[in-house]
């Protein structure tokens, strides 16, 4: 199937779409305010789901505010849609795309508005994230009919959007995945490869192995990543282990997060030891210690706290293993003057661990930890604890727990921690 030219849709961007049945008397400045505030709040939400110390309740609170503004635009009918659409045309940013898309899902059941939105995505790729966010955020009854239309089209772009939207909602798109994995379109293949892993679609593992063997670059990586999620512990996992030690690879941190969890405990420890001895990989080794949660790594983490470039992430790793809030327990100190070359990765509000106090704490508590076991926030990593952390933990910990739940077989798919 050939991808049709999208230029035919571009005229829709400037075409005034009117829906007389939706016209209602409105106060225009209030409608504008709804659109503006909703876009601003979405940007806050988009940042929030990526912030390490944000919690699920924070996401839920901001979602309530977004709902209120989208409902206001919905209630305004035609004026709400036109206001959101005009803002998108003016700014062409993902926040405005989210708002226009959310309003379209709420108001329309025909394809014209969505073709216009997709033409904007095609013309301004930065807005794709906003459209997909709306696909994941809106009610299923509003989104599914539109996704079905996408899968009936001849546009590979629509196929990719539909697959990505289903993956975000953790819905199986069915035979569409098979179609996408067999197309000679790298972007569509990457989308399908990632979705296959996130959704736990074991029936497509043979396609992933073929792509892993035949392709390079993004396709090769995402085939390996998804195969590991599906349980492959052979060449795919070895590839992730290579990537996690490659500081130039764009997916290094993603590979590290999955590989350390998927490897047998002892092999993870061996990789961490090797990375700790290699120039340029000490940072990755410290992060990996927090991921693995081995209490036997804590003395080395305390040692790393004497290194200005590692002190903060070593403190984070210690807290992830033990559950100790360094600031609340008085285990921090005033940061010294730092060489600018050592400031990389240190945020202005980062806690500065006091290595001596932390060592004293560890000497008093280490007997409660068992070597050879994984710990998270002071408890052994079992199903009950993981589910509790998924509900109440910070985003950084929740993302990791989602991987652990799937790798351990407790979840058949990868939980989307960006959803409330």
Short mmCIF file of N, CA and C in Angstrom, two decimals, residues 159-240:
data_model
loop_
_atom_site.label_atom_id
_atom_site.label_comp_id
_atom_site.label_asym_id
_atom_site.label_seq_id
_atom_site.Cartn_x
_atom_site.Cartn_y
_atom_site.Cartn_z
N UNK A 159 -2.78 5.04 10.13
CA UNK A 159 -2.50 3.76 10.78
C UNK A 159 -1.57 3.97 11.98
N UNK A 160 -0.51 4.73 11.76
CA UNK A 160 0.45 4.97 12.84
C UNK A 160 -0.18 5.69 14.02
N UNK A 161 -0.98 6.73 13.73
CA UNK A 161 -1.67 7.46 14.79
C UNK A 161 -2.61 6.52 15.54
N UNK A 162 -3.35 5.71 14.80
CA UNK A 162 -4.30 4.80 15.44
C UNK A 162 -3.62 3.78 16.33
N UNK A 163 -2.51 3.21 15.85
CA UNK A 163 -1.78 2.23 16.66
C UNK A 163 -1.22 2.88 17.91
N UNK A 164 -0.62 4.06 17.76
CA UNK A 164 -0.05 4.76 18.92
C UNK A 164 -1.14 5.10 19.93
N UNK A 165 -2.31 5.52 19.44
CA UNK A 165 -3.41 5.86 20.34
C UNK A 165 -3.90 4.62 21.08
N UNK A 166 -4.04 3.51 20.37
CA UNK A 166 -4.46 2.26 21.03
C UNK A 166 -3.43 1.84 22.08
N UNK A 167 -2.15 1.99 21.75
CA UNK A 167 -1.10 1.60 22.70
C UNK A 167 -1.17 2.47 23.96
N UNK A 168 -1.39 3.76 23.80
CA UNK A 168 -1.49 4.64 24.97
C UNK A 168 -2.67 4.26 25.85
N UNK A 169 -3.75 3.81 25.23
CA UNK A 169 -4.94 3.39 25.98
C UNK A 169 -4.85 1.94 26.42
N UNK A 170 -3.77 1.26 26.00
CA UNK A 170 -3.55 -0.16 26.28
C UNK A 170 -4.70 -1.00 25.72
N UNK A 171 -5.07 -0.69 24.47
CA UNK A 171 -6.07 -1.46 23.73
C UNK A 171 -5.40 -2.19 22.58
N UNK A 172 -5.75 -3.43 22.37
CA UNK A 172 -5.18 -4.23 21.29
C UNK A 172 -5.84 -3.82 19.97
N UNK A 173 -5.09 -3.26 19.02
CA UNK A 173 -5.69 -2.85 17.74
C UNK A 173 -5.96 -4.01 16.79
N UNK A 174 -5.58 -5.22 17.18
CA UNK A 174 -5.89 -6.40 16.38
C UNK A 174 -4.97 -6.59 15.19
N UNK A 175 -5.55 -6.97 14.05
CA UNK A 175 -4.77 -7.33 12.87
C UNK A 175 -3.97 -6.16 12.31
N UNK A 176 -4.31 -4.96 12.72
CA UNK A 176 -3.60 -3.78 12.24
C UNK A 176 -2.11 -3.86 12.59
N UNK A 177 -1.79 -4.44 13.74
CA UNK A 177 -0.38 -4.58 14.14
C UNK A 177 0.38 -5.44 13.13
N UNK A 178 -0.22 -6.55 12.74
CA UNK A 178 0.42 -7.42 11.74
C UNK A 178 0.68 -6.65 10.45
N UNK A 179 -0.32 -5.89 10.01
CA UNK A 179 -0.17 -5.10 8.79
C UNK A 179 0.99 -4.13 8.93
N UNK A 180 1.04 -3.40 10.05
CA UNK A 180 2.07 -2.37 10.24
C UNK A 180 3.47 -2.98 10.31
N UNK A 181 3.59 -4.12 10.96
CA UNK A 181 4.91 -4.75 11.10
C UNK A 181 5.45 -5.28 9.78
N UNK A 182 4.58 -5.48 8.81
CA UNK A 182 5.01 -6.03 7.52
C UNK A 182 5.15 -4.96 6.44
N UNK A 183 4.95 -3.70 6.79
CA UNK A 183 5.09 -2.62 5.82
C UNK A 183 6.53 -2.11 5.78
N UNK A 184 6.93 -1.65 4.61
CA UNK A 184 8.27 -1.08 4.44
C UNK A 184 8.24 0.41 4.75
N UNK A 185 7.84 0.72 5.96
CA UNK A 185 7.74 2.11 6.42
C UNK A 185 8.35 2.17 7.81
N UNK A 186 9.56 2.71 7.96
CA UNK A 186 10.25 2.69 9.26
C UNK A 186 9.46 3.30 10.40
N UNK A 187 8.83 4.45 10.15
CA UNK A 187 8.07 5.10 11.21
C UNK A 187 6.91 4.26 11.69
N UNK A 188 6.18 3.69 10.74
CA UNK A 188 5.04 2.84 11.10
C UNK A 188 5.51 1.58 11.82
N UNK A 189 6.62 1.01 11.34
CA UNK A 189 7.15 -0.19 11.99
C UNK A 189 7.56 0.10 13.43
N UNK A 190 8.25 1.20 13.66
CA UNK A 190 8.68 1.54 15.02
C UNK A 190 7.47 1.68 15.94
N UNK A 191 6.43 2.34 15.44
CA UNK A 191 5.21 2.51 16.22
C UNK A 191 4.61 1.16 16.59
N UNK A 192 4.56 0.25 15.62
CA UNK A 192 3.98 -1.07 15.85
C UNK A 192 4.88 -1.92 16.75
N UNK A 193 6.19 -1.79 16.58
CA UNK A 193 7.13 -2.55 17.41
C UNK A 193 6.96 -2.18 18.88
N UNK A 194 6.92 -0.89 19.14
CA UNK A 194 6.78 -0.44 20.53
C UNK A 194 5.43 -0.88 21.11
N UNK A 195 4.37 -0.73 20.32
CA UNK A 195 3.04 -1.11 20.78
C UNK A 195 2.97 -2.60 21.09
N UNK A 196 3.64 -3.41 20.28
CA UNK A 196 3.62 -4.86 20.50
C UNK A 196 4.18 -5.22 21.87
N UNK A 197 5.27 -4.57 22.26
CA UNK A 197 5.83 -4.82 23.57
C UNK A 197 4.97 -4.29 24.69
N UNK A 198 4.52 -3.05 24.56
CA UNK A 198 3.72 -2.43 25.62
C UNK A 198 2.42 -3.19 25.87
N UNK A 199 1.84 -3.72 24.81
CA UNK A 199 0.56 -4.43 24.93
C UNK A 199 0.73 -5.92 25.22
N UNK A 200 1.98 -6.40 25.21
CA UNK A 200 2.23 -7.81 25.50
C UNK A 200 1.69 -8.76 24.44
N UNK A 201 1.81 -8.38 23.17
CA UNK A 201 1.22 -9.16 22.08
C UNK A 201 2.18 -10.27 21.63
N UNK A 202 2.17 -11.36 22.37
CA UNK A 202 3.08 -12.47 22.10
C UNK A 202 2.90 -13.04 20.70
N UNK A 203 1.70 -12.94 20.15
CA UNK A 203 1.43 -13.54 18.85
C UNK A 203 2.22 -12.90 17.72
N UNK A 204 2.81 -11.73 17.98
CA UNK A 204 3.59 -11.05 16.95
C UNK A 204 5.09 -11.13 17.20
N UNK A 205 5.51 -11.95 18.16
CA UNK A 205 6.93 -12.03 18.51
C UNK A 205 7.79 -12.47 17.32
N UNK A 206 7.24 -13.33 16.45
CA UNK A 206 8.04 -13.79 15.30
C UNK A 206 8.35 -12.64 14.36
N UNK A 207 7.42 -11.69 14.22
CA UNK A 207 7.70 -10.50 13.39
C UNK A 207 8.81 -9.66 14.03
N UNK A 208 8.77 -9.55 15.35
CA UNK A 208 9.80 -8.78 16.04
C UNK A 208 11.17 -9.41 15.85
N UNK A 209 11.24 -10.72 15.90
CA UNK A 209 12.54 -11.40 15.72
C UNK A 209 13.06 -11.19 14.31
N UNK A 210 12.16 -11.21 13.34
CA UNK A 210 12.59 -10.98 11.95
C UNK A 210 13.13 -9.57 11.79
N UNK A 211 12.42 -8.59 12.33
CA UNK A 211 12.86 -7.20 12.21
C UNK A 211 14.16 -6.98 12.99
N UNK A 212 14.26 -7.59 14.15
CA UNK A 212 15.49 -7.49 14.95
C UNK A 212 16.69 -8.02 14.17
N UNK A 213 16.49 -9.09 13.42
CA UNK A 213 17.58 -9.69 12.66
C UNK A 213 17.91 -8.92 11.39
N UNK A 214 16.89 -8.29 10.79
CA UNK A 214 17.07 -7.70 9.46
C UNK A 214 17.33 -6.20 9.47
N UNK A 215 16.88 -5.49 10.49
CA UNK A 215 16.91 -4.03 10.47
C UNK A 215 17.97 -3.47 11.41
N UNK A 216 18.24 -2.19 11.25
CA UNK A 216 19.18 -1.49 12.12
C UNK A 216 18.49 -0.24 12.67
N UNK A 217 19.23 0.52 13.45
CA UNK A 217 18.73 1.79 13.95
C UNK A 217 17.54 1.63 14.88
N UNK A 218 16.56 2.53 14.71
CA UNK A 218 15.40 2.55 15.60
C UNK A 218 14.63 1.24 15.57
N UNK A 219 14.44 0.68 14.38
CA UNK A 219 13.68 -0.57 14.28
C UNK A 219 14.37 -1.69 15.06
N UNK A 220 15.68 -1.76 14.93
CA UNK A 220 16.45 -2.79 15.63
C UNK A 220 16.30 -2.63 17.15
N UNK A 221 16.42 -1.39 17.63
CA UNK A 221 16.32 -1.17 19.08
C UNK A 221 14.93 -1.52 19.59
N UNK A 222 13.87 -1.00 18.95
CA UNK A 222 12.53 -1.23 19.47
C UNK A 222 12.10 -2.68 19.34
N UNK A 223 12.62 -3.38 18.34
CA UNK A 223 12.35 -4.82 18.27
C UNK A 223 12.97 -5.51 19.49
N UNK A 224 14.21 -5.15 19.82
CA UNK A 224 14.88 -5.73 20.99
C UNK A 224 14.14 -5.37 22.28
N UNK A 225 13.78 -4.12 22.43
CA UNK A 225 13.10 -3.65 23.64
C UNK A 225 11.79 -4.41 23.86
N UNK A 226 11.00 -4.54 22.80
CA UNK A 226 9.72 -5.23 22.94
C UNK A 226 9.90 -6.73 23.13
N UNK A 227 10.89 -7.31 22.47
CA UNK A 227 11.14 -8.74 22.68
C UNK A 227 11.49 -9.04 24.13
N UNK A 228 12.27 -8.18 24.75
CA UNK A 228 12.61 -8.38 26.16
C UNK A 228 11.36 -8.27 27.03
N UNK A 229 10.50 -7.30 26.74
CA UNK A 229 9.24 -7.20 27.48
C UNK A 229 8.40 -8.46 27.33
N UNK A 230 8.49 -9.08 26.15
CA UNK A 230 7.71 -10.30 25.89
C UNK A 230 8.38 -11.55 26.45
N UNK A 231 9.55 -11.40 27.06
CA UNK A 231 10.18 -12.53 27.72
C UNK A 231 11.44 -13.05 27.09
N UNK A 232 11.88 -12.47 25.97
CA UNK A 232 13.11 -12.92 25.31
C UNK A 232 14.32 -12.56 26.19
N UNK A 233 15.14 -13.54 26.50
CA UNK A 233 16.33 -13.29 27.30
C UNK A 233 17.60 -13.70 26.56
N UNK A 234 17.51 -13.70 25.22
CA UNK A 234 18.65 -14.07 24.40
C UNK A 234 19.29 -12.87 23.73
N UNK A 235 19.43 -12.90 22.39
CA UNK A 235 20.11 -11.82 21.68
C UNK A 235 19.49 -10.44 21.90
N UNK A 236 18.17 -10.37 22.06
CA UNK A 236 17.53 -9.06 22.26
C UNK A 236 18.01 -8.42 23.56
N UNK A 237 18.08 -9.20 24.61
CA UNK A 237 18.55 -8.67 25.89
C UNK A 237 20.03 -8.29 25.82
N UNK A 238 20.82 -9.10 25.12
CA UNK A 238 22.24 -8.77 24.96
C UNK A 238 22.40 -7.44 24.21
N UNK A 239 21.52 -7.19 23.25
CA UNK A 239 21.59 -5.92 22.52
C UNK A 239 21.28 -4.75 23.45
N UNK A 240 20.28 -4.90 24.30
CA UNK A 240 19.98 -3.84 25.26
C UNK A 240 21.15 -3.61 26.21
#
